[in-house]
Short mmCIF file of C-alpha atoms and ligand atoms in Angstrom, two decimals:
data_model
loop_
_atom_site.label_atom_id
_atom_site.label_comp_id
_atom_site.label_asym_id
_atom_site.label_seq_id
_atom_site.Cartn_x
_atom_site.Cartn_y
_atom_site.Cartn_z
CA UNK A 1 19.68 10.22 -67.87
CA UNK A 2 21.67 7.05 -68.31
CA UNK A 3 25.40 7.59 -68.78
CA UNK A 4 27.39 4.63 -70.05
CA UNK A 5 30.95 4.67 -68.71
CA UNK A 6 34.20 3.01 -69.61
CA UNK A 7 34.39 -0.07 -67.37
CA UNK A 8 37.97 0.88 -66.42
CA UNK A 9 36.66 4.07 -64.76
CA UNK A 10 33.97 2.48 -62.59
CA UNK A 11 34.18 2.85 -58.83
CA UNK A 12 34.06 -0.29 -56.71
CA UNK A 13 30.50 0.65 -55.69
CA UNK A 14 29.43 0.99 -59.34
CA UNK A 15 30.94 -2.41 -60.11
CA UNK A 16 29.20 -4.03 -57.18
CA UNK A 17 25.81 -2.56 -58.07
CA UNK A 18 26.14 -3.61 -61.70
CA UNK A 19 27.09 -7.15 -60.67
CA UNK A 20 24.27 -7.33 -58.11
CA UNK A 21 21.71 -6.26 -60.73
CA UNK A 22 23.01 -8.94 -63.12
CA UNK A 23 22.73 -11.59 -60.42
CA UNK A 24 19.18 -10.51 -59.64
CA UNK A 25 18.10 -10.76 -63.31
CA UNK A 26 19.73 -14.18 -63.39
CA UNK A 27 17.90 -15.27 -60.25
CA UNK A 28 14.50 -14.27 -61.61
CA UNK A 29 15.03 -15.96 -64.98
CA UNK A 30 14.86 -12.70 -66.95
CA UNK A 31 18.54 -12.90 -67.85
CA UNK A 32 18.19 -16.23 -69.62
CA UNK A 33 15.41 -14.95 -71.88
CA UNK A 34 17.98 -12.58 -73.41
CA UNK A 35 20.34 -15.50 -74.05
CA UNK A 36 17.54 -17.48 -75.69
CA UNK A 37 16.49 -14.55 -77.89
CA UNK A 38 20.05 -13.86 -79.02
CA UNK A 39 20.68 -17.48 -79.91
CA UNK A 40 17.44 -17.75 -81.86
CA UNK A 41 18.47 -14.80 -84.00
CA UNK A 42 22.05 -15.91 -84.48
CA UNK A 43 20.87 -19.32 -85.71
CA UNK A 44 18.21 -17.96 -88.05
CA UNK A 45 20.05 -14.96 -89.55
CA UNK A 46 21.48 -16.28 -92.83
CA UNK A 47 23.37 -14.66 -95.70
CA UNK A 48 20.92 -15.93 -98.30
CA UNK A 49 17.69 -15.48 -96.32
CA UNK A 50 15.98 -13.29 -93.78
CA UNK A 51 18.56 -11.62 -91.53
CA UNK A 52 18.00 -9.15 -88.74
CA UNK A 53 20.35 -9.40 -85.76
CA UNK A 54 23.60 -10.34 -87.48
CA UNK A 55 25.38 -10.39 -90.85
CA UNK A 56 23.15 -7.59 -92.09
CA UNK A 57 22.80 -3.78 -91.92
CA UNK A 58 20.53 -4.03 -88.87
CA UNK A 59 23.30 -5.68 -86.81
CA UNK A 60 23.97 -2.29 -85.20
CA UNK A 61 20.41 -0.97 -84.57
CA UNK A 62 19.27 -4.47 -83.51
CA UNK A 63 21.98 -4.77 -80.85
CA UNK A 64 21.38 -1.16 -79.77
CA UNK A 65 17.74 -1.98 -79.11
CA UNK A 66 18.65 -5.29 -77.46
CA UNK A 67 21.07 -3.52 -75.06
CA UNK A 68 18.54 -0.79 -74.26
CA UNK A 69 15.99 -3.44 -73.31
CA UNK A 70 18.54 -5.24 -71.16
CA UNK A 71 19.67 -2.01 -69.50
CA UNK A 72 16.05 -1.15 -68.70
CA UNK A 73 15.70 -4.52 -66.97
CA UNK A 74 18.83 -3.81 -64.93
CA UNK A 75 17.43 -0.39 -64.01
CA UNK A 76 14.20 -1.97 -62.86
CA UNK A 77 16.39 -3.71 -60.27
CA UNK A 78 18.62 -0.71 -59.53
CA UNK A 79 17.79 2.61 -61.21
CA UNK A 80 21.37 3.88 -60.85
CA UNK A 81 22.93 1.13 -62.96
CA UNK A 82 24.03 1.74 -66.56
CA UNK A 83 25.78 -0.60 -68.96
CA UNK A 84 29.54 -0.02 -68.95
CA UNK A 85 31.59 -0.49 -72.10
CA UNK A 86 34.86 -2.37 -72.59
CA UNK A 87 37.35 -0.56 -74.82
CA UNK A 88 39.30 -3.64 -75.87
CA UNK A 89 41.74 -1.49 -77.84
CA UNK A 90 42.98 -0.15 -74.48
CA UNK A 91 42.27 -2.93 -71.96
CA UNK A 92 43.69 -5.72 -74.03
CA UNK A 93 45.04 -8.36 -71.67
CA UNK A 94 43.69 -10.85 -69.16
CA UNK A 95 45.40 -8.71 -66.48
CA UNK A 96 42.89 -5.87 -67.01
CA UNK A 97 40.79 -4.88 -63.97
CA UNK A 98 37.79 -5.99 -66.04
CA UNK A 99 38.75 -9.60 -65.26
CA UNK A 100 39.45 -9.12 -61.55
CA UNK A 101 37.53 -11.10 -58.94
CA UNK A 102 35.56 -7.99 -57.85
CA UNK A 103 34.11 -7.58 -61.33
CA UNK A 104 33.77 -10.24 -64.06
CA UNK A 105 36.30 -12.77 -62.77
CA UNK A 106 39.16 -14.11 -64.86
CA UNK A 107 39.93 -16.66 -67.50
CA UNK A 108 39.02 -20.34 -67.26
CA UNK A 109 41.28 -23.05 -65.91
CA UNK A 110 43.04 -25.08 -68.58
CA UNK A 111 41.45 -28.45 -67.81
CA UNK A 112 37.86 -27.54 -68.68
CA UNK A 113 37.76 -23.78 -69.27
CA UNK A 114 35.84 -23.21 -66.07
CA UNK A 115 35.94 -19.69 -64.60
CA UNK A 116 37.06 -20.18 -61.00
CA UNK A 117 36.80 -16.71 -59.45
CA UNK A 118 34.47 -13.74 -59.34
CA UNK A 119 30.70 -13.49 -58.98
CA UNK A 120 29.97 -15.60 -62.06
CA UNK A 121 32.02 -18.67 -61.19
CA UNK A 122 30.17 -21.93 -60.76
CA UNK A 123 31.44 -22.05 -57.16
CA UNK A 124 29.54 -18.86 -56.37
CA UNK A 125 26.34 -20.78 -57.06
CA UNK A 126 24.67 -17.75 -58.61
CA UNK A 127 25.41 -18.20 -62.29
CA UNK A 128 24.13 -21.48 -63.71
CA UNK A 129 24.42 -21.67 -67.50
CA UNK A 130 20.91 -22.87 -68.33
CA UNK A 131 20.68 -21.99 -72.01
CA UNK A 132 23.59 -23.87 -73.50
CA UNK A 133 24.62 -25.80 -76.56
CA UNK A 134 26.22 -28.60 -74.55
CA UNK A 135 25.94 -30.28 -71.17
CA UNK A 136 28.30 -27.92 -69.35
CA UNK A 137 26.47 -25.64 -66.92
CA UNK A 138 29.43 -23.53 -65.76
CA UNK A 139 30.75 -20.30 -67.27
CA UNK A 140 33.83 -20.87 -69.42
CA UNK A 141 36.50 -18.59 -70.89
CA UNK A 142 39.86 -18.90 -72.59
CA UNK A 143 41.05 -15.29 -72.71
CA UNK A 144 43.51 -14.82 -75.57
CA UNK A 145 44.00 -18.56 -76.00
CA UNK A 146 46.46 -19.60 -78.66
CA UNK A 147 48.12 -16.19 -78.62
CA UNK A 148 45.13 -14.43 -80.17
CA UNK A 149 45.24 -10.63 -80.06
CA UNK A 150 42.45 -8.14 -79.57
CA UNK A 151 42.02 -5.48 -82.26
CA UNK A 152 44.30 -2.48 -81.95
CA UNK A 153 43.33 1.18 -81.93
CA UNK A 154 44.85 1.57 -85.42
CA UNK A 155 42.79 -1.33 -86.78
CA UNK A 156 39.67 0.15 -85.22
CA UNK A 157 40.43 3.58 -86.67
CA UNK A 158 40.85 2.03 -90.12
CA UNK A 159 37.28 0.74 -89.90
CA UNK A 160 35.91 4.02 -88.49
CA UNK A 161 37.39 5.72 -91.57
CA UNK A 162 35.08 3.81 -93.93
CA UNK A 163 32.48 6.31 -95.09
CA UNK A 164 29.83 3.95 -96.50
CA UNK A 165 27.56 2.38 -93.87
CA UNK A 166 26.87 -0.89 -95.71
CA UNK A 167 26.70 -2.26 -99.24
CA UNK A 168 25.06 -4.97 -101.35
CA UNK A 169 24.69 -7.89 -100.88
CA UNK A 170 23.99 -6.64 -97.31
CA UNK A 171 25.44 -9.72 -95.62
CA UNK A 172 28.75 -11.26 -94.47
CA UNK A 173 30.25 -10.64 -97.94
CA UNK A 174 29.61 -6.89 -97.90
CA UNK A 175 32.11 -4.08 -98.09
CA UNK A 176 31.56 -1.01 -95.90
CA UNK A 177 31.65 0.03 -92.26
CA UNK A 178 29.05 -2.35 -90.81
CA UNK A 179 30.57 -5.59 -92.07
CA UNK A 180 34.11 -4.54 -91.21
CA UNK A 181 33.00 -3.60 -87.72
CA UNK A 182 31.04 -6.85 -87.38
CA UNK A 183 34.15 -8.63 -88.60
CA UNK A 184 33.20 -10.97 -91.43
CA UNK A 185 35.57 -9.02 -93.67
CA UNK A 186 38.86 -7.23 -93.22
CA UNK A 187 40.76 -6.68 -89.97
CA UNK A 188 37.85 -8.17 -87.98
CA UNK A 189 36.75 -6.25 -84.90
CA UNK A 190 33.55 -7.53 -83.24
CA UNK A 191 33.79 -11.21 -84.18
CA UNK A 192 37.42 -11.41 -83.14
CA UNK A 193 36.63 -10.18 -79.64
CA UNK A 194 34.05 -12.95 -79.17
CA UNK A 195 36.70 -15.48 -80.22
CA UNK A 196 39.38 -13.90 -77.99
CA UNK A 197 37.19 -14.33 -74.90
CA UNK A 198 36.35 -17.93 -75.82
CA UNK A 199 33.99 -20.18 -73.85
CA UNK A 200 30.32 -19.33 -74.22
CA UNK A 201 31.28 -15.94 -75.72
CA UNK A 202 32.44 -17.75 -78.86
CA UNK A 203 29.09 -19.51 -79.29
CA UNK A 204 25.55 -18.62 -80.27
CA UNK A 205 24.67 -18.33 -76.57
CA UNK A 206 27.32 -15.64 -76.01
CA UNK A 207 25.20 -13.47 -73.67
CA UNK A 208 25.75 -16.16 -71.02
CA UNK A 209 28.96 -14.27 -70.30
CA UNK A 210 28.20 -10.81 -68.84
CA UNK A 211 31.10 -9.39 -70.86
CA UNK A 212 28.77 -9.72 -73.86
CA UNK A 213 27.03 -6.49 -72.78
CA UNK A 214 30.29 -4.58 -72.25
CA UNK A 215 31.62 -5.73 -75.62
CA UNK A 216 28.44 -4.72 -77.43
CA UNK A 217 28.24 -1.41 -75.57
CA UNK A 218 31.67 -0.59 -77.04
CA UNK A 219 30.60 -1.72 -80.52
CA UNK A 220 27.58 0.55 -80.07
CA UNK A 221 29.85 3.42 -79.07
CA UNK A 222 31.99 2.85 -82.17
CA UNK A 223 28.83 3.21 -84.26
CA UNK A 224 28.17 6.57 -82.55
CA UNK A 225 31.77 7.62 -83.21
CA UNK A 226 31.43 6.62 -86.85
CA UNK A 227 28.27 8.73 -87.16
CA UNK A 228 30.09 11.71 -85.69
CA UNK A 229 32.92 11.29 -88.20
CA UNK A 230 30.63 10.82 -91.19
CA UNK A 231 27.58 13.05 -90.59
CA UNK A 232 26.60 12.84 -94.25
CA UNK A 233 26.57 9.02 -94.39
CA UNK A 234 23.13 7.50 -93.86
CA UNK A 235 22.02 4.06 -92.72
CA UNK A 236 21.65 1.83 -95.77
CA UNK A 237 19.67 0.38 -97.48
CA UNK A 238 16.92 2.96 -97.65
CA UNK A 239 14.01 0.90 -98.97
CA UNK A 240 12.77 -2.08 -100.90
CA UNK A 241 15.45 -4.67 -100.06
CA UNK A 242 14.33 -8.32 -99.79
CA UNK A 243 15.32 -10.21 -96.59
CA UNK A 244 16.97 -7.09 -95.15
CA UNK A 245 15.76 -4.43 -92.69
CA UNK A 246 15.57 -1.13 -94.57
CA UNK A 247 15.78 2.21 -92.78
CA UNK A 248 12.06 2.36 -91.94
CA UNK A 249 11.24 -1.36 -91.68
CA UNK A 250 10.42 -2.70 -88.24
CA UNK A 251 12.79 -5.16 -86.61
CA UNK A 252 11.89 -8.49 -85.04
CA UNK A 253 11.34 -9.42 -82.24
CA UNK A 254 9.94 -6.05 -81.16
CA UNK A 255 8.11 -5.20 -84.39
CA UNK A 256 7.62 -1.61 -83.24
CA UNK A 257 11.10 -0.20 -83.75
CA UNK A 258 13.01 0.64 -86.94
CA UNK A 259 16.68 1.39 -87.63
CA UNK A 260 15.61 5.03 -88.10
CA UNK A 261 14.37 5.04 -84.49
CA UNK A 262 17.77 3.82 -83.27
CA UNK A 263 20.07 6.26 -85.07
CA UNK A 264 20.25 8.79 -82.23
CA UNK A 265 21.46 7.07 -79.07
CA UNK A 266 21.26 10.31 -77.04
CA UNK A 267 17.49 9.86 -76.81
CA UNK A 268 18.21 6.83 -74.61
CA UNK A 269 21.64 7.33 -73.01
CA UNK A 270 24.88 9.21 -73.42
CA UNK A 271 28.51 8.19 -73.12
CA UNK A 272 30.97 9.43 -70.52
CA UNK A 273 33.14 11.03 -73.20
CA UNK A 274 31.93 12.68 -76.37
CA UNK A 275 31.84 10.51 -79.46
CA UNK B 1 37.61 -43.28 -105.10
CA UNK B 2 34.41 -41.91 -106.67
CA UNK B 3 33.99 -39.83 -103.52
CA UNK B 4 37.44 -38.32 -103.93
CA UNK B 5 36.68 -37.45 -107.52
CA UNK B 6 33.48 -35.75 -106.52
CA UNK B 7 35.18 -33.80 -103.77
CA UNK B 8 37.87 -32.64 -106.17
CA UNK B 9 35.23 -31.55 -108.66
CA UNK B 10 33.37 -29.57 -106.02
CA UNK B 11 36.61 -27.98 -104.86
CA UNK B 12 37.32 -26.86 -108.40
CA UNK B 13 33.84 -25.45 -108.74
CA UNK B 14 34.16 -23.54 -105.48
CA UNK B 15 37.55 -22.19 -106.55
CA UNK B 16 36.18 -21.00 -109.86
CA UNK B 17 33.22 -19.41 -108.11
CA UNK B 18 35.53 -17.60 -105.73
CA UNK B 19 37.64 -16.29 -108.60
CA UNK B 20 34.55 -15.06 -110.39
CA UNK B 21 33.24 -13.42 -107.24
CA UNK B 22 36.44 -11.39 -106.96
CA UNK B 23 35.60 -9.97 -110.39
CA UNK B 24 32.48 -8.61 -108.74
CA UNK B 25 30.15 -8.75 -111.71
CA UNK B 26 26.48 -9.62 -111.54
CA UNK B 27 27.20 -12.74 -113.55
CA UNK B 28 29.80 -13.77 -111.02
CA UNK B 29 27.35 -13.30 -108.19
CA UNK B 30 24.83 -15.48 -109.98
CA UNK B 31 27.43 -18.14 -110.69
CA UNK B 32 28.53 -18.14 -107.09
CA UNK B 33 24.98 -18.50 -105.85
CA UNK B 34 24.53 -21.50 -108.12
CA UNK B 35 27.70 -23.12 -106.86
CA UNK B 36 26.88 -22.45 -103.24
CA UNK B 37 23.79 -24.53 -103.75
CA UNK B 38 26.06 -27.53 -104.31
CA UNK B 39 26.93 -29.17 -101.02
CA UNK B 40 30.31 -30.53 -99.97
CA UNK B 41 30.75 -34.29 -99.90
CA UNK B 42 29.69 -36.39 -96.94
CA UNK B 43 32.23 -37.39 -94.30
CA UNK B 44 32.27 -39.88 -91.44
CA UNK B 45 35.24 -40.29 -89.12
CA UNK B 46 36.32 -40.65 -85.53
CA UNK B 47 38.11 -37.51 -84.41
CA UNK B 48 39.66 -37.29 -80.94
CA UNK B 49 37.52 -40.21 -79.87
CA UNK B 50 34.22 -38.87 -81.17
CA UNK B 51 32.26 -39.78 -84.26
CA UNK B 52 31.73 -36.82 -86.56
CA UNK B 53 29.49 -37.08 -89.60
CA UNK B 54 28.44 -34.63 -92.26
CA UNK B 55 26.02 -35.04 -95.11
CA UNK B 56 24.03 -32.93 -97.54
CA UNK B 57 20.46 -32.62 -96.30
CA UNK B 58 17.51 -31.07 -98.00
CA UNK B 59 15.03 -29.72 -95.51
CA UNK B 60 14.21 -31.07 -92.10
CA UNK B 61 16.44 -31.98 -89.23
CA UNK B 62 17.52 -28.45 -88.38
CA UNK B 63 16.27 -26.95 -85.19
CA UNK B 64 17.31 -23.40 -86.02
CA UNK B 65 15.21 -22.96 -89.11
CA UNK B 66 18.11 -21.46 -91.06
CA UNK B 67 17.45 -23.57 -94.15
CA UNK B 68 20.98 -24.93 -94.46
CA UNK B 69 21.52 -27.73 -96.94
CA UNK B 70 24.05 -29.68 -94.94
CA UNK B 71 23.88 -31.38 -91.57
CA UNK B 72 26.65 -32.30 -89.14
CA UNK B 73 26.42 -34.69 -86.20
CA UNK B 74 28.74 -35.38 -83.27
CA UNK B 75 28.11 -38.76 -81.62
CA UNK B 76 24.68 -38.68 -83.22
CA UNK B 77 23.63 -35.26 -81.90
CA UNK B 78 23.10 -32.55 -84.47
CA UNK B 79 25.57 -29.67 -84.53
CA UNK B 80 23.93 -26.55 -85.92
CA UNK B 81 26.08 -25.36 -88.82
CA UNK B 82 25.72 -22.49 -91.26
CA UNK B 83 27.39 -21.60 -94.54
CA UNK B 84 28.63 -18.07 -95.13
CA UNK B 85 28.30 -16.27 -98.47
CA UNK B 86 32.01 -16.82 -99.19
CA UNK B 87 31.62 -20.59 -98.79
CA UNK B 88 33.12 -20.81 -95.28
CA UNK B 89 31.34 -22.48 -92.38
CA UNK B 90 30.52 -21.77 -88.75
CA UNK B 91 28.73 -23.77 -86.06
CA UNK B 92 26.78 -22.89 -82.98
CA UNK B 93 29.85 -23.57 -80.80
CA UNK B 94 32.18 -21.47 -82.99
CA UNK B 95 29.77 -18.87 -84.24
CA UNK B 96 32.16 -15.99 -84.86
CA UNK B 97 35.04 -17.87 -86.51
CA UNK B 98 34.66 -19.24 -90.06
CA UNK B 99 36.23 -22.54 -91.14
CA UNK B 100 36.88 -23.74 -94.68
CA UNK B 101 34.79 -26.92 -94.62
CA UNK B 102 32.04 -28.61 -92.59
CA UNK B 103 34.60 -31.22 -91.51
CA UNK B 104 36.86 -28.48 -90.15
CA UNK B 105 33.94 -26.91 -88.30
CA UNK B 106 33.03 -30.34 -86.84
CA UNK B 107 36.60 -30.93 -85.69
CA UNK B 108 36.74 -27.45 -84.14
CA UNK B 109 33.52 -28.24 -82.29
CA UNK B 110 34.99 -31.47 -80.90
CA UNK B 111 37.97 -29.49 -79.59
CA UNK B 112 35.70 -26.86 -78.11
CA UNK B 113 33.41 -29.41 -76.43
CA UNK B 114 36.28 -31.07 -74.51
CA UNK B 115 34.25 -34.25 -74.26
CA UNK B 116 30.90 -32.62 -73.38
CA UNK B 117 27.73 -33.79 -75.10
CA UNK B 118 25.79 -31.51 -77.40
CA UNK B 119 22.27 -30.83 -76.19
CA UNK B 120 19.27 -29.81 -78.28
CA UNK B 121 18.97 -26.04 -78.12
CA UNK B 122 16.13 -24.18 -76.55
CA UNK B 123 14.76 -21.83 -79.20
CA UNK B 124 12.00 -19.26 -79.03
CU1 CU C 301 24.59 -10.75 -81.46
CU1 CU C 302 28.42 -10.00 -80.70
#
């Protein structure tokens, strides 16, 4: 059974095997298909039209399925690898071991944002950015640029306290847990973390930075924690909503999985500590 | 001058729509939807050495298929932009951080690009 661990608790061997599996998916071209898929959804999900991956109730089940698929690809390379999660309420500075040279590498240099150390630096030769929005083919970051702050534990708890999953109009204007977690309203959790990292993470091709998976694994864990706190609160909407994925509607691009299928993560993996 | 007048009028409309939306009634939602259909004025300027242009567009020209009614270019290359339900804007290079206007989103993109050229996106 796959156990997803806090990245801060990984052994050096676990870090190395995770990194090696990422580099292998990159080498074979499989990695970039995930970047392409994510960008296609982020550009086509709109508040007034069809929306599946973002700015809609299915933001959480869609990313859960997306991460499961990615984790399965990693495990095809190395069966002992699981996606770690980054608790950015605890590891909230660029000095965190997450950004050390033996794991994800650090922030970008000021001149051009280029990441200069770690396995994903351009100098390593193993991490070309092929699916990009501009001509730059190197990984970029600007961790905490401009004095930006990651969400605090108290801010995160305030969102976990929201008992309604989602609400009309089921988009970036909604009240409820999903949109506050996604960050279009209120204290802003998920979106703010993308912006804090900067570089490709702030763009539609955000999975170019491997921290994408660790960020979304933590968002996924917060969903599980929310479910544990509000056992009587269902996924919404239940049925009959135009442009939106209802509980038993299938989700693109897989077309064989529904939000209902994704509600219980323990069928696929567990977390190192109880939700 | 006519352009300024138009911009001011649109700003007033957007402000009224926002005020109505806060009321949260069905009528307000309908009014807001109507106003969102109105596009901001065009712009054309050189910002930090790069030409940024924005103009209302009705169909075509967008590679993402999101159906937006406004297009933005940087040095002639299209910048994918999207309007949020509250009237704010994002672009493909600042996709998680809303800006008040398409011009602001274009300027933010210029800053983010640090001189790099936009390239047409690979989509599935
Ligand atoms: Cu996403
Ligand atoms: Cu994200």
